[in-house]
Amino acid sequence: MLAILPLITFFLLFLLWYETDRDWRISYLSSVIIFGSLIALSSEILTVINALNLSMILSFWVLTNVILAGYYYRSFKRKSRAFPSWHFPKLSILSWLILANRREAPHYKRGGFI
């Protein structure tokens, strides 16, 4: 259960860096770099204040998720969706008839076609 909080953080970071006109790998690498930095930052800060225990680690990830979710919500309202909705082209009657054809592909038997 607790391991899902860092995964949610990573997913939110990916969503924040993802843009439709850019390659998804750039967003992935940016998210990995920031995620690794968050792990290092949290362990260093919690060690300095002698608070490296389960409750403080849990509160760090919850706070990080709340901040990222709020930032994503604000940016989501301002710009278009990160993943655009599906737009299917209008099909003509001939296209529908071709798509609705129930003819199956030929089955192969030892000697050739059935």
N, CA, C and O atoms as a printed pandas DataFrame, in Angstrom:
     atom_number atom_name residue_name chain_id  residue_number  x_coord  y_coord  z_coord
0              1         N          MET        A               1    0.814   -1.195    0.000
1              2        CA          MET        A               1    0.000    0.000    0.000
2              3         C          MET        A               1    0.860    1.262    0.000
3              4         O          MET        A               1    0.592    2.205   -0.744
4              5         N          LEU        A               2    1.894    1.270    0.840
5              6        CA          LEU        A               2    2.723    2.457    0.951
6              7         C          LEU        A               2    3.614    2.650   -0.264
7              8         O          LEU        A               2    4.028    3.771   -0.561
8              9         N          ALA        A               3    3.909    1.575   -0.962
9             10        CA          ALA        A               3    4.785    1.674   -2.130
10            11         C          ALA        A               3    4.086    2.358   -3.299
11            12         O          ALA        A               3    4.748    2.757   -4.257
12            13         N          ILE        A               4    2.782    2.499   -3.245
13            14        CA          ILE        A               4    2.072    3.127   -4.358
14            15         C          ILE        A               4    2.213    4.651   -4.340
15            16         O          ILE        A               4    2.045    5.292   -5.377
16            17         N          LEU        A               5    2.515    5.236   -3.195
17            18        CA          LEU        A               5    2.645    6.696   -3.122
18            19         C          LEU        A               5    3.781    7.236   -3.993
19            20         O          LEU        A               5    3.562    8.214   -4.708
20            21         N          PRO        A               6    4.989    6.649   -3.971
21            22        CA          PRO        A               6    6.013    7.126   -4.900
22            23         C          PRO        A               6    5.661    6.880   -6.371
23            24         O          PRO        A               6    6.047    7.658   -7.243
24            25         N          LEU        A               7    4.930    5.801   -6.639
25            26        CA          LEU        A               7    4.511    5.542   -8.023
26            27         C          LEU        A               7    3.511    6.585   -8.502
27            28         O          LEU        A               7    3.551    7.001   -9.660
28            29         N          ILE        A               8    2.622    7.006   -7.622
29            30        CA          ILE        A               8    1.688    8.079   -7.965
30            31         C          ILE        A               8    2.453    9.370   -8.224
31            32         O          ILE        A               8    2.120   10.122   -9.140
32            33         N          THR        A               9    3.478    9.624   -7.416
33            34        CA          THR        A               9    4.309   10.811   -7.621
34            35         C          THR        A               9    4.969   10.773   -8.989
35            36         O          THR        A               9    4.982   11.772   -9.708
36            37         N          PHE        A              10    5.519    9.615   -9.349
37            38        CA          PHE        A              10    6.169    9.491  -10.654
38            39         C          PHE        A              10    5.166    9.701  -11.784
39            40         O          PHE        A              10    5.472   10.377  -12.766
40            41         N          PHE        A              11    3.973    9.129  -11.652
41            42        CA          PHE        A              11    2.949    9.282  -12.684
42            43         C          PHE        A              11    2.523   10.741  -12.824
43            44         O          PHE        A              11    2.335   11.228  -13.939
44            45         N          LEU        A              12    2.371   11.436  -11.709
45            46        CA          LEU        A              12    2.011   12.858  -11.759
46            47         C          LEU        A              12    3.123   13.689  -12.383
47            48         O          LEU        A              12    2.850   14.624  -13.136
48            49         N          LEU        A              13    4.370   13.358  -12.078
49            50        CA          LEU        A              13    5.490   14.064  -12.708
50            51         C          LEU        A              13    5.487   13.847  -14.213
51            52         O          LEU        A              13    5.733   14.775  -14.983
52            53         N          PHE        A              14    5.207   12.617  -14.629
53            54        CA          PHE        A              14    5.153   12.332  -16.064
54            55         C          PHE        A              14    4.039   13.122  -16.734
55            56         O          PHE        A              14    4.234   13.672  -17.818
56            57         N          LEU        A              15    2.884   13.183  -16.104
57            58        CA          LEU        A              15    1.773   13.939  -16.672
58            59         C          LEU        A              15    2.081   15.427  -16.762
59            60         O          LEU        A              15    1.666   16.092  -17.711
60            61         N          LEU        A              16    2.807   15.954  -15.776
61            62        CA          LEU        A              16    3.149   17.370  -15.792
62            63         C          LEU        A              16    4.150   17.695  -16.897
63            64         O          LEU        A              16    4.102   18.783  -17.472
64            65         N          TRP        A              17    5.044   16.778  -17.198
65            66        CA          TRP        A              17    6.058   17.042  -18.216
66            67         C          TRP        A              17    5.616   16.636  -19.616
67            68         O          TRP        A              17    6.253   17.018  -20.598
68            69         N          TYR        A              18    4.536   15.870  -19.720
69            70        CA          TYR        A              18    4.110   15.371  -21.024
70            71         C          TYR        A              18    3.449   16.478  -21.842
71            72         O          TYR        A              18    2.584   17.205  -21.354
72            73         N          GLU        A              19    3.875   16.584  -23.087
73            74        CA          GLU        A              19    3.240   17.485  -24.043
74            75         C          GLU        A              19    3.031   16.713  -25.334
75            76         O          GLU        A              19    3.842   15.860  -25.693
76            77         N          THR        A              20    1.947   17.011  -26.026
77            78        CA          THR        A              20    1.609   16.235  -27.207
78            79         C          THR        A              20    2.553   16.491  -28.373
79            80         O          THR        A              20    2.717   15.621  -29.228
80            81         N          ASP        A              21    3.176   17.659  -28.426
81            82        CA          ASP        A              21    4.067   17.954  -29.544
82            83         C          ASP        A              21    5.504   17.516  -29.277
83            84         O          ASP        A              21    6.387   17.771  -30.097
84            85         N          ARG        A              22    5.751   16.867  -28.153
85            86        CA          ARG        A              22    7.085   16.430  -27.777
86            87         C          ARG        A              22    7.086   14.922  -27.614
87            88         O          ARG        A              22    6.049   14.320  -27.336
88            89         N          ASP        A              23    8.250   14.313  -27.785
89            90        CA          ASP        A              23    8.371   12.868  -27.633
90            91         C          ASP        A              23    8.167   12.470  -26.170
91            92         O          ASP        A              23    8.632   13.165  -25.266
92            93         N          TRP        A              24    7.485   11.375  -25.942
93            94        CA          TRP        A              24    7.165   10.953  -24.585
94            95         C          TRP        A              24    8.406   10.547  -23.806
95            96         O          TRP        A              24    8.404   10.590  -22.575
96            97         N          ARG        A              25    9.484   10.149  -24.515
97            98        CA          ARG        A              25   10.700    9.725  -23.828
98            99         C          ARG        A              25   11.375   10.877  -23.099
99           100         O          ARG        A              25   11.988   10.680  -22.051
100          101         N          ILE        A              26   11.262   12.077  -23.652
101          102        CA          ILE        A              26   11.815   13.258  -22.980
102          103         C          ILE        A              26   11.070   13.494  -21.668
103          104         O          ILE        A              26   11.676   13.810  -20.644
104          105         N          SER        A              27    9.764   13.337  -21.713
105          106        CA          SER        A              27    8.967   13.485  -20.490
106          107         C          SER        A              27    9.320   12.411  -19.477
107          108         O          SER        A              27    9.391   12.683  -18.278
108          109         N          TYR        A              28    9.538   11.198  -19.949
109          110        CA          TYR        A              28    9.894   10.100  -19.058
110          111         C          TYR        A              28   11.238   10.364  -18.382
111          112         O          TYR        A              28   11.368   10.201  -17.169
112          113         N          LEU        A              29   12.241   10.775  -19.171
113          114        CA          LEU        A              29   13.563   11.038  -18.595
114          115         C          LEU        A              29   13.535   12.214  -17.623
115          116         O          LEU        A              29   14.201   12.180  -16.588
116          117         N          SER        A              30   12.780   13.240  -17.946
117          118        CA          SER        A              30   12.645   14.371  -17.028
118          119         C          SER        A              30   11.995   13.934  -15.725
119          120         O          SER        A              30   12.409   14.361  -14.647
120          121         N          SER        A              31   10.984   13.087  -15.819
121          122        CA          SER        A              31   10.304   12.592  -14.617
122          123         C          SER        A              31   11.228   11.725  -13.781
123          124         O          SER        A              31   11.203   11.801  -12.552
124          125         N          VAL        A              32   12.046   10.900  -14.431
125          126        CA          VAL        A              32   12.983   10.044  -13.701
126          127         C          VAL        A              32   14.013   10.889  -12.958
127          128         O          VAL        A              32   14.338   10.596  -11.808
128          129         N          ILE        A              33   14.527   11.933  -13.604
129          130        CA          ILE        A              33   15.524   12.794  -12.968
130          131         C          ILE        A              33   14.927   13.509  -11.759
131          132         O          ILE        A              33   15.545   13.551  -10.695
132          133         N          ILE        A              34   13.736   14.069  -11.917
133          134        CA          ILE        A              34   13.101   14.776  -10.807
134          135         C          ILE        A              34   12.721   13.804   -9.687
135          136         O          ILE        A              34   12.853   14.131   -8.508
136          137         N          PHE        A              35   12.255   12.619  -10.054
137          138        CA          PHE        A              35   11.871   11.616   -9.060
138          139         C          PHE        A              35   13.089   11.180   -8.240
139          140         O          PHE        A              35   13.007   11.072   -7.016
140          141         N          GLY        A              36   14.201   10.932   -8.902
141          142        CA          GLY        A              36   15.430   10.582   -8.195
142          143         C          GLY        A              36   15.903   11.704   -7.288
143          144         O          GLY        A              36   16.394   11.460   -6.186
144          145         N          SER        A              37   15.754   12.932   -7.758
145          146        CA          SER        A              37   16.120   14.082   -6.930
146          147         C          SER        A              37   15.219   14.193   -5.703
147          148         O          SER        A              37   15.685   14.546   -4.620
148          149         N          LEU        A              38   13.942   13.895   -5.867
149          150        CA          LEU        A              38   13.018   13.908   -4.726
150          151         C          LEU        A              38   13.393   12.849   -3.688
151          152         O          LEU        A              38   13.312   13.095   -2.485
152          153         N          ILE        A              39   13.800   11.681   -4.157
153          154        CA          ILE        A              39   14.206   10.623   -3.232
154          155         C          ILE        A              39   15.443   11.053   -2.450
155          156         O          ILE        A              39   15.499   10.901   -1.229
156          157         N          ALA        A              40   16.438   11.593   -3.164
157          158        CA          ALA        A              40   17.661   12.042   -2.488
158          159         C          ALA        A              40   17.368   13.198   -1.534
159          160         O          ALA        A              40   17.875   13.227   -0.412
160          161         N          LEU        A              41   16.554   14.142   -1.980
161          162        CA          LEU        A              41   16.220   15.298   -1.152
162          163         C          LEU        A              41   15.478   14.881    0.118
163          164         O          LEU        A              41   15.772   15.367    1.210
164          165         N          SER        A              42   14.514   13.976   -0.040
165          166        CA          SER        A              42   13.747   13.545    1.139
166          167         C          SER        A              42   14.629   12.813    2.137
167          168         O          SER        A              42   14.530   13.047    3.342
168          169         N          SER        A              43   15.487   11.932    1.651
169          170        CA          SER        A              43   16.332   11.194    2.597
170          171         C          SER        A              43   17.338   12.116    3.286
171          172         O          SER        A              43   17.615   11.942    4.472
172          173         N          GLU        A              44   17.883   13.086    2.569
173          174        CA          GLU        A              44   18.843   14.008    3.181
174          175         C          GLU        A              44   18.171   14.916    4.214
175          176         O          GLU        A              44   18.698   15.104    5.310
176          177         N          ILE        A              45   17.019   15.475    3.871
177          178        CA          ILE        A              45   16.333   16.379    4.803
178          179         C          ILE        A              45   15.856   15.631    6.043
179          180         O          ILE        A              45   16.005   16.118    7.163
180          181         N          LEU        A              46   15.287   14.453    5.842
181          182        CA          LEU        A              46   14.790   13.701    6.988
182          183         C          LEU        A              46   15.924   13.177    7.868
183          184         O          LEU        A              46   15.743   13.002    9.073
184          185         N          THR        A              47   17.087   12.928    7.277
185          186        CA          THR        A              47   18.229   12.501    8.072
186          187         C          THR        A              47   18.781   13.658    8.902
187          188         O          THR        A              47   19.154   13.469   10.059
188          189         N          VAL        A              48   18.833   14.844    8.321
189          190        CA          VAL        A              48   19.368   16.006    9.034
190          191         C          VAL        A              48   18.533   16.318   10.275
191          192         O          VAL        A              48   19.086   16.671   11.317
192          193         N          ILE        A              49   17.234   16.192   10.177
193          194        CA          ILE        A              49   16.383   16.530   11.328
194          195         C          ILE        A              49   16.055   15.302   12.184
195          196         O          ILE        A              49   15.165   15.352   13.033
196          197         N          ASN        A              50   16.781   14.198   11.956
197          198        CA          ASN        A              50   16.579   12.944   12.704
198          199         C          ASN        A              50   15.130   12.480   12.675
199          200         O          ASN        A              50   14.573   12.102   13.706
200          201         N          ALA        A              51   14.539   12.509   11.531
201          202        CA          ALA        A              51   13.136   12.104   11.403
202          203         C          ALA        A              51   12.958   11.057   10.304
203          204         O          ALA        A              51   11.909   11.002    9.662
204          205         N          LEU        A              52   13.965   10.241   10.091
205          206        CA          LEU        A              52   13.878    9.220    9.042
206          207         C          LEU        A              52   13.148    8.000    9.600
207          208         O          LEU        A              52   13.770    7.010    9.987
208          209         N          ASN        A              53   11.834    8.088    9.634
209          210        CA          ASN        A              53   10.994    6.979   10.076
210          211         C          ASN        A              53    9.803    6.866    9.132
211          212         O          ASN        A              53    9.622    7.694    8.239
212          213         N          LEU        A              54    9.009    5.847    9.339
213          214        CA          LEU        A              54    7.921    5.552    8.405
214          215         C          LEU        A              54    6.897    6.673    8.317
215          216         O          LEU        A              54    6.447    7.006    7.220
216          217         N          SER        A              55    6.528    7.248    9.421
217          218        CA          SER        A              55    5.490    8.282    9.394
218          219         C          SER        A              55    5.964    9.538    8.657
219          220         O          SER        A              55    5.187   10.156    7.929
220          221         N          MET        A              56    7.218    9.915    8.838
221          222        CA          MET        A              56    7.728   11.101    8.146
222          223         C          MET        A              56    7.922   10.848    6.650
223          224         O          MET        A              56    7.682   11.739    5.836
224          225         N          ILE        A              57    8.353    9.646    6.287
225          226        CA          ILE        A              57    8.492    9.304    4.866
226          227         C          ILE        A              57    7.116    9.298    4.209
227          228         O          ILE        A              57    6.946    9.806    3.101
228          229         N          LEU        A              58    6.148    8.727    4.893
229          230        CA          LEU        A              58    4.773    8.703    4.390
230          231         C          LEU        A              58    4.222   10.118    4.228
231          232         O          LEU        A              58    3.586   10.431    3.222
232          233         N          SER        A              59    4.466   10.958    5.210
233          234        CA          SER        A              59    3.965   12.331    5.109
234          235         C          SER        A              59    4.673   13.102    3.995
235          236         O          SER        A              59    4.054   13.954    3.356
236          237         N          PHE        A              60    5.955   12.824    3.749
237          238        CA          PHE        A              60    6.661   13.474    2.641
238          239         C          PHE        A              60    6.014   13.122    1.308
239          240         O          PHE        A              60    5.753   14.004    0.490
240          241         N          TRP        A              61    5.750   11.820    1.084
241          242        CA          TRP        A              61    5.174   11.414   -0.202
242          243         C          TRP        A              61    3.734   11.898   -0.350
243          244         O          TRP        A              61    3.319   12.257   -1.452
244          245         N          VAL        A              62    2.972   11.914    0.727
245          246        CA          VAL        A              62    1.599   12.431    0.657
246          247         C          VAL        A              62    1.623   13.918    0.328
247          248         O          VAL        A              62    0.859   14.378   -0.520
248          249         N          LEU        A              63    2.492   14.668    0.992
249          250        CA          LEU        A              63    2.603   16.098    0.722
250          251         C          LEU        A              63    3.064   16.356   -0.714
251          252         O          LEU        A              63    2.557   17.262   -1.376
252          253         N          THR        A              64    4.007   15.576   -1.185
253          254        CA          THR        A              64    4.478   15.720   -2.569
254          255         C          THR        A              64    3.353   15.432   -3.553
255          256         O          THR        A              64    3.190   16.150   -4.539
256          257         N          ASN        A              65    2.577   14.386   -3.292
257          258        CA          ASN        A              65    1.458   14.056   -4.183
258          259         C          ASN        A              65    0.385   15.139   -4.178
259          260         O          ASN        A              65   -0.176   15.460   -5.226
260          261         N          VAL        A              66    0.097   15.699   -3.015
261          262        CA          VAL        A              66   -0.909   16.760   -2.936
262          263         C          VAL        A              66   -0.445   17.990   -3.715
263          264         O          VAL        A              66   -1.230   18.597   -4.443
264          265         N          ILE        A              67    0.824   18.357   -3.565
265          266        CA          ILE        A              67    1.353   19.523   -4.285
266          267         C          ILE        A              67    1.328   19.281   -5.792
267          268         O          ILE        A              67    0.897   20.148   -6.553
268          269         N          LEU        A              68    1.787   18.108   -6.225
269          270        CA          LEU        A              68    1.807   17.812   -7.665
270          271         C          LEU        A              68    0.397   17.710   -8.243
271          272         O          LEU        A              68    0.151   18.181   -9.354
272          273         N          ALA        A              69   -0.527   17.103   -7.507
273          274        CA          ALA        A              69   -1.901   16.992   -7.994
274          275         C          ALA        A              69   -2.555   18.366   -8.097
275          276         O          ALA        A              69   -3.290   18.639   -9.046
276          277         N          GLY        A              70   -2.287   19.229   -7.119
277          278        CA          GLY        A              70   -2.830   20.588   -7.196
278          279         C          GLY        A              70   -2.252   21.365   -8.363
279          280         O          GLY        A              70   -2.969   22.086   -9.057
280          281         N          TYR        A              71   -0.954   21.217   -8.575
281          282        CA          TYR        A              71   -0.323   21.903   -9.700
282          283         C          TYR        A              71   -0.842   21.371  -11.030
283          284         O          TYR        A              71   -1.072   22.139  -11.964
284          285         N          TYR        A              72   -1.028   20.042  -11.116
285          286        CA          TYR        A              72   -1.566   19.454  -12.348
286          287         C          TYR        A              72   -2.999   19.919  -12.585
287          288         O          TYR        A              72   -3.379   20.191  -13.723
288          289         N          TYR        A              73   -3.791   20.012  -11.530
289          290        CA          TYR        A              73   -5.177   20.461  -11.670
290          291         C          TYR        A              73   -5.229   21.906  -12.173
291          292         O          TYR        A              73   -6.038   22.238  -13.039
292          293         N          ARG        A              74   -4.367   22.754  -11.626
293          294        CA          ARG        A              74   -4.335   24.154  -12.077
294          295         C          ARG        A              74   -3.875   24.267  -13.522
295          296         O          ARG        A              74   -4.435   25.049  -14.289
296          297         N          SER        A              75   -2.863   23.498  -13.901
297          298        CA          SER        A              75   -2.388   23.564  -15.284
298          299         C          SER        A              75   -3.372   22.893  -16.232
299          300         O          SER        A              75   -3.443   23.254  -17.407
300          301         N          PHE        A              76   -4.132   21.919  -15.736
301          302        CA          PHE        A              76   -5.135   21.231  -16.553
302          303         C          PHE        A              76   -6.271   22.176  -16.912
303          304         O          PHE        A              76   -6.812   22.107  -18.016
304          305         N          LYS        A              77   -6.636   23.059  -15.984
305          306        CA          LYS        A              77   -7.710   24.009  -16.255
306          307         C          LYS        A              77   -7.283   25.060  -17.268
307          308         O          LYS        A              77   -8.116   25.562  -18.023
308          309         N          ARG        A              78   -6.005   25.399  -17.296
309          310        CA          ARG        A              78   -5.524   26.457  -18.183
310          311         C          ARG        A              78   -5.278   26.004  -19.601
311          312         O          ARG        A              78   -5.542   26.756  -20.540
312          313         N          LYS        A              79   -4.781   24.798  -19.783
313          314        CA          LYS        A              79   -4.437   24.339  -21.126
314          315         C          LYS        A              79   -5.324   23.170  -21.520
315          316         O          LYS        A              79   -6.149   22.696  -20.739
316          317         N          SER        A              80   -5.132   22.726  -22.738
317          318        CA          SER        A              80   -5.913   21.587  -23.200
318          319         C          SER        A              80   -5.409   20.322  -22.522
319          320         O          SER        A              80   -4.364   20.334  -21.872
320          321         N          ARG        A              81   -6.130   19.265  -22.671
321          322        CA          ARG        A              81   -5.799   18.020  -22.006
322          323         C          ARG        A              81   -4.459   17.470  -22.484
323          324         O          ARG        A              81   -4.056   17.677  -23.629
324          325         N          ALA        A              82   -3.787   16.774  -21.591
325          326        CA          ALA        A              82   -2.507   16.169  -21.946
326          327         C          ALA        A              82   -2.712   15.057  -22.962
327          328         O          ALA        A              82   -1.916   14.892  -23.886
328          329         N          PHE        A              83   -3.771   14.306  -22.788
329          330        CA          PHE        A              83   -4.089   13.252  -23.726
330          331         C          PHE        A              83   -5.378   13.648  -24.443
331          332         O          PHE        A              83   -6.457   13.564  -23.857
332          333         N          PRO        A              84   -5.283   14.074  -25.694
333          334        CA          PRO        A              84   -6.476   14.565  -26.383
334          335         C          PRO        A              84   -7.501   13.459  -26.585
335          336         O          PRO        A              84   -7.167   12.275  -26.620
336          337         N          SER        A              85   -8.747   13.871  -26.717
337          338        CA          SER        A              85   -9.813   12.888  -26.907
338          339         C          SER        A              85   -9.730   12.293  -28.312
339          340         O          SER        A              85   -9.110   12.852  -29.217
340          341         N          TRP        A              86  -10.368   11.156  -28.455
341          342        CA          TRP        A              86  -10.347   10.465  -29.738
342          343         C          TRP        A              86  -11.292   11.145  -30.712
343          344         O          TRP        A              86  -12.412   11.508  -30.354
344          345         N          HIS        A              87  -10.839   11.316  -31.936
345          346        CA          HIS        A              87  -11.678   11.841  -32.995
346          347         C          HIS        A              87  -11.655   10.845  -34.146
347          348         O          HIS        A              87  -10.628   10.635  -34.792
348          349         N          PHE        A              88  -12.806   10.240  -34.386
349          350        CA          PHE        A              88  -12.900    9.264  -35.462
350          351         C          PHE        A              88  -13.452    9.940  -36.712
351          352         O          PHE        A              88  -14.351   10.776  -36.626
352          353         N          PRO        A              89  -12.915    9.579  -37.865
353          354        CA          PRO        A              89  -13.418   10.204  -39.089
354          355         C          PRO        A              89  -14.816    9.682  -39.421
355          356         O          PRO        A              89  -15.183    8.568  -39.046
356          357         N          LYS        A              90  -15.571   10.492  -40.118
357          358        CA          LYS        A              90  -16.893   10.046  -40.571
358          359         C          LYS        A              90  -16.700    9.085  -41.734
359          360         O          LYS        A              90  -15.909    9.328  -42.645
360          361         N          LEU        A              91  -17.438    7.995  -41.676
361          362        CA          LEU        A              91  -17.309    6.961  -42.693
362          363         C          LEU        A              91  -18.487    7.020  -43.655
363          364         O          LEU        A              91  -19.626    7.289  -43.273
364          365         N          SER        A              92  -18.169    6.759  -44.904
365          366        CA          SER        A              92  -19.237    6.706  -45.902
366          367         C          SER        A              92  -19.956    5.361  -45.794
367          368         O          SER        A              92  -19.515    4.469  -45.069
368          369         N          ILE        A              93  -21.062    5.227  -46.517
369          370        CA          ILE        A              93  -21.839    3.983  -46.500
370          371         C          ILE        A              93  -21.003    2.834  -47.056
371          372         O          ILE        A              93  -21.060    1.715  -46.546
372          373         N          LEU        A              94  -20.224    3.114  -48.104
373          374        CA          LEU        A              94  -19.368    2.084  -48.678
374          375         C          LEU        A              94  -18.330    1.604  -47.660
375          376         O          LEU        A              94  -18.052    0.408  -47.576
376          377         N          SER        A              95  -17.768    2.519  -46.900
377          378        CA          SER        A              95  -16.792    2.133  -45.877
378          379         C          SER        A              95  -17.441    1.267  -44.797
379          380         O          SER        A              95  -16.843    0.294  -44.337
380          381         N          TRP        A              96  -18.663    1.621  -44.393
381          382        CA          TRP        A              96  -19.368    0.807  -43.406
382          383         C          TRP        A              96  -19.653   -0.588  -43.945
383          384         O          TRP        A              96  -19.556   -1.569  -43.208
384          385         N          LEU        A              97  -20.006   -0.686  -45.225
385          386        CA          LEU        A              97  -20.260   -2.000  -45.812
386          387         C          LEU        A              97  -18.988   -2.835  -45.877
387          388         O          LEU        A              97  -19.025   -4.047  -45.665
388          389         N          ILE        A              98  -17.870   -2.192  -46.167
389          390        CA          ILE        A              98  -16.602   -2.922  -46.196
390          391         C          ILE        A              98  -16.222   -3.386  -44.798
391          392         O          ILE        A              98  -15.765   -4.516  -44.624
392          393         N          LEU        A              99  -16.406   -2.523  -43.794
393          394        CA          LEU        A              99  -16.085   -2.893  -42.423
394          395         C          LEU        A              99  -17.016   -3.967  -41.881
395          396         O          LEU        A              99  -16.606   -4.782  -41.054
396          397         N          ALA        A             100  -18.270   -3.978  -42.339
397          398        CA          ALA        A             100  -19.262   -4.915  -41.825
398          399         C          ALA        A             100  -19.260   -6.241  -42.561
399          400         O          ALA        A             100  -20.081   -7.105  -42.255
400          401         N          ASN        A             101  -18.365   -6.430  -43.520
401          402        CA          ASN        A             101  -18.310   -7.662  -44.283
402          403         C          ASN        A             101  -17.992   -8.817  -43.344
403          404         O          ASN        A             101  -17.014   -8.766  -42.598
404          405         N          ARG        A             102  -18.807   -9.845  -43.380
405          406        CA          ARG        A             102  -18.663  -10.974  -42.467
406          407         C          ARG        A             102  -17.845  -12.110  -43.059
407          408         O          ARG        A             102  -17.724  -13.170  -42.445
408          409         N          ARG        A             103  -17.301  -11.912  -44.202
409          410        CA          ARG        A             103  -16.557  -12.974  -44.863
410          411         C          ARG        A             103  -15.267  -13.234  -44.100
411          412         O          ARG        A             103  -14.520  -12.309  -43.779
412          413         N          GLU        A             104  -15.021  -14.502  -43.817
413          414        CA          GLU        A             104  -13.846  -14.852  -43.047
414          415         C          GLU        A             104  -12.678  -15.138  -43.976
415          416         O          GLU        A             104  -12.857  -15.400  -45.165
416          417         N          ALA        A             105  -11.498  -15.083  -43.420
417          418        CA          ALA        A             105  -10.298  -15.394  -44.185
418          419         C          ALA        A             105  -10.282  -16.884  -44.483
419          420         O          ALA        A             105  -10.834  -17.673  -43.717
420          421         N          PRO        A             106   -9.657  -17.281  -45.584
421          422        CA          PRO        A             106   -9.634  -18.707  -45.926
422          423         C          PRO        A             106   -8.829  -19.500  -44.888
423          424         O          PRO        A             106   -7.811  -19.043  -44.368
424          425         N          HIS        A             107   -9.330  -20.697  -44.617
425          426        CA          HIS        A             107   -8.647  -21.574  -43.662
426          427         C          HIS        A             107   -7.729  -22.506  -44.430
427          428         O          HIS        A             107   -8.066  -22.979  -45.515
428          429         N          TYR        A             108   -6.598  -22.756  -43.869
429          430        CA          TYR        A             108   -5.634  -23.641  -44.519
430          431         C          TYR        A             108   -5.813  -25.062  -44.013
431          432         O          TYR        A             108   -6.066  -25.304  -42.833
432          433         N          LYS        A             109   -5.673  -25.992  -44.950
433          434        CA          LYS        A             109   -5.713  -27.391  -44.616
434          435         C          LYS        A             109   -4.433  -28.011  -45.186
435          436         O          LYS        A             109   -3.659  -27.313  -45.842
436          437         N          ARG        A             110   -4.206  -29.238  -44.962
437          438        CA          ARG        A             110   -2.982  -29.869  -45.420
438          439         C          ARG        A             110   -2.781  -29.747  -46.914
439          440         O          ARG        A             110   -1.663  -29.498  -47.365
440          441         N          GLY        A             111   -3.779  -29.907  -47.649
441          442        CA          GLY        A             111   -3.652  -29.904  -49.103
442          443         C          GLY        A             111   -3.796  -28.518  -49.728
443          444         O          GLY        A             111   -3.656  -28.388  -50.944
444          445         N          GLY        A             112   -4.060  -27.515  -48.966
445          446        CA          GLY        A             112   -4.260  -26.173  -49.504
446          447         C          GLY        A             112   -5.485  -25.542  -48.878
447          448         O          GLY        A             112   -5.770  -25.756  -47.700
448          449         N          PHE        A             113   -6.209  -24.764  -49.664
449          450        CA          PHE        A             113   -7.399  -24.090  -49.159
450          451         C          PHE        A             113   -8.528  -25.082  -49.011
451          452         O          PHE        A             113   -8.560  -26.102  -49.699
452          453         N          ILE        A             114   -9.442  -24.795  -48.130
453          454        CA          ILE        A             114  -10.631  -25.632  -47.926
454          455         C          ILE        A             114  -11.631  -25.343  -49.023
455          456         O          ILE        A             114  -12.709  -25.938  -49.048
